[in-house]
């Protein structure tokens, strides 16, 4: 028996524990898992952990269950109960009928995005002793909506602050068609930049407009974690182009338009607000690119879902968008990752491929336009057996979806046709379950 009440939250390793009583309220997923973890140590004489929560709050009842959700295991509907929570493999959540009834009732409540974000904002503000939250305060909080969810609910962070009564007079007076408002809103969006350089340049132009070269250096002094991506030679060409693409009509000829330049000189709030927004994005980018949990390919689980950066981590490599944002990725020890998307209708014409299941053991894959049967890129796949290459196939239902791991595949004999692009039929290592194939084929 363990009493998780401050003194036994961390550093305790008693594998024999088979029951836990929660006596301390918490709204933190991390703390909840830390408390729960006291009873999750493997022990040959302990098959079931009994958890009794004396401090559960009905508004946060989903927090505990969501913390136990294995987000890789979402495609196989047979492993998901009526609550929509899928625990990790070989684990089971057992709830009393009355408990499940209450949770299903909570789940059915029609709460709007605005309600959810408003409640989270007010709760966060209380944690900050009445100080209005900033975007950075949302980062890393599984119990908080993301900045994107706040944008979806209110339109922008400025609109959120106005709606909740925390906006400054300067924000309240902003017109939605003004350059300043559009500037703030566009910087809230993750640009999916392959390098930190455009954000560093943006920060420099906001804070050192007369000497952005010095500002660029100051950015890396202020953010030493990003030294790993600091360019050895200063060439701002691509970064300037990114700013022009991401800030249309606001950034022209390697400079902000006059209205923004004047506001940056007169009002320090604008540069602070810009930094608040890009810091949120950069923390997320750094975690994805440089803090991956490195694993081995044999740890991949058949039919589980993985995000691109996670896939790369499973081949003992940190994710780098400049190297790994391709459909075919050659990694260490002759492993080749192949990511195929079934529905490509929303892509540009040159990126619309015909990928499909022929049956439950064969998948038809279409290469990029540069791959041919007689060039090196094509032969890496077609001659994979002779070269010792190992082909791992991941399939996405559509854009912005996680990819399902279908295992190691082989090129079917005489299953190749065409050139630039070429079409290849792969034989799967195992027959794919009907339910998995059905879910992947959903548009």
JSON list of C-alpha atoms in Angstrom, two decimals, residues 199-223 236 240 251 254-256 261 264-265 271-272 274-275:
[
{"chain": "A", "resi": 199, "resn": "UNK", "atom": "CA", "xyz": [13.26, 33.06, -36.46]},
{"chain": "A", "resi": 200, "resn": "UNK", "atom": "CA", "xyz": [16.67, 34.30, -35.33]},
{"chain": "A", "resi": 201, "resn": "UNK", "atom": "CA", "xyz": [16.66, 36.87, -38.12]},
{"chain": "A", "resi": 202, "resn": "UNK", "atom": "CA", "xyz": [13.11, 37.96, -37.28]},
{"chain": "A", "resi": 203, "resn": "UNK", "atom": "CA", "xyz": [14.11, 38.48, -33.64]},
{"chain": "A", "resi": 204, "resn": "UNK", "atom": "CA", "xyz": [17.19, 40.43, -34.73]},
{"chain": "A", "resi": 205, "resn": "UNK", "atom": "CA", "xyz": [15.19, 42.72, -37.05]},
{"chain": "A", "resi": 206, "resn": "UNK", "atom": "CA", "xyz": [12.70, 43.44, -34.25]},
{"chain": "A", "resi": 207, "resn": "UNK", "atom": "CA", "xyz": [15.27, 44.15, -31.56]},
{"chain": "A", "resi": 208, "resn": "UNK", "atom": "CA", "xyz": [18.31, 45.42, -33.50]},
{"chain": "A", "resi": 209, "resn": "UNK", "atom": "CA", "xyz": [16.78, 46.99, -36.63]},
{"chain": "A", "resi": 210, "resn": "UNK", "atom": "CA", "xyz": [19.83, 49.14, -37.37]},
{"chain": "A", "resi": 211, "resn": "UNK", "atom": "CA", "xyz": [22.29, 46.23, -37.01]},
{"chain": "A", "resi": 212, "resn": "UNK", "atom": "CA", "xyz": [20.50, 42.93, -37.55]},
{"chain": "A", "resi": 213, "resn": "UNK", "atom": "CA", "xyz": [23.86, 41.19, -37.97]},
{"chain": "A", "resi": 214, "resn": "UNK", "atom": "CA", "xyz": [24.63, 42.00, -34.33]},
{"chain": "A", "resi": 215, "resn": "UNK", "atom": "CA", "xyz": [21.08, 41.04, -33.38]},
{"chain": "A", "resi": 216, "resn": "UNK", "atom": "CA", "xyz": [21.54, 37.67, -35.04]},
{"chain": "A", "resi": 217, "resn": "UNK", "atom": "CA", "xyz": [24.55, 37.02, -32.77]},
{"chain": "A", "resi": 218, "resn": "UNK", "atom": "CA", "xyz": [22.60, 38.23, -29.73]},
{"chain": "A", "resi": 219, "resn": "UNK", "atom": "CA", "xyz": [19.79, 35.78, -30.49]},
{"chain": "A", "resi": 220, "resn": "UNK", "atom": "CA", "xyz": [22.14, 32.82, -30.10]},
{"chain": "A", "resi": 221, "resn": "UNK", "atom": "CA", "xyz": [23.68, 34.32, -26.96]},
{"chain": "A", "resi": 222, "resn": "UNK", "atom": "CA", "xyz": [20.17, 34.66, -25.54]},
{"chain": "A", "resi": 223, "resn": "UNK", "atom": "CA", "xyz": [19.18, 31.16, -26.74]},
{"chain": "A", "resi": 236, "resn": "UNK", "atom": "CA", "xyz": [20.70, 35.37, -44.80]},
{"chain": "A", "resi": 240, "resn": "UNK", "atom": "CA", "xyz": [14.97, 36.60, -45.87]},
{"chain": "A", "resi": 251, "resn": "UNK", "atom": "CA", "xyz": [8.12, 42.20, -45.29]},
{"chain": "A", "resi": 254, "resn": "UNK", "atom": "CA", "xyz": [14.51, 42.45, -46.88]},
{"chain": "A", "resi": 255, "resn": "UNK", "atom": "CA", "xyz": [12.78, 44.94, -44.60]},
{"chain": "A", "resi": 256, "resn": "UNK", "atom": "CA", "xyz": [9.53, 45.44, -42.68]},
{"chain": "A", "resi": 261, "resn": "UNK", "atom": "CA", "xyz": [9.26, 49.78, -38.59]},
{"chain": "A", "resi": 264, "resn": "UNK", "atom": "CA", "xyz": [8.88, 48.71, -33.46]},
{"chain": "A", "resi": 265, "resn": "UNK", "atom": "CA", "xyz": [10.79, 51.94, -32.75]},
{"chain": "A", "resi": 271, "resn": "UNK", "atom": "CA", "xyz": [8.92, 43.19, -30.07]},
{"chain": "A", "resi": 272, "resn": "UNK", "atom": "CA", "xyz": [8.09, 41.55, -26.72]},
{"chain": "A", "resi": 274, "resn": "UNK", "atom": "CA", "xyz": [6.74, 38.77, -31.15]},
{"chain": "A", "resi": 275, "resn": "UNK", "atom": "CA", "xyz": [9.33, 37.11, -28.92]}
]
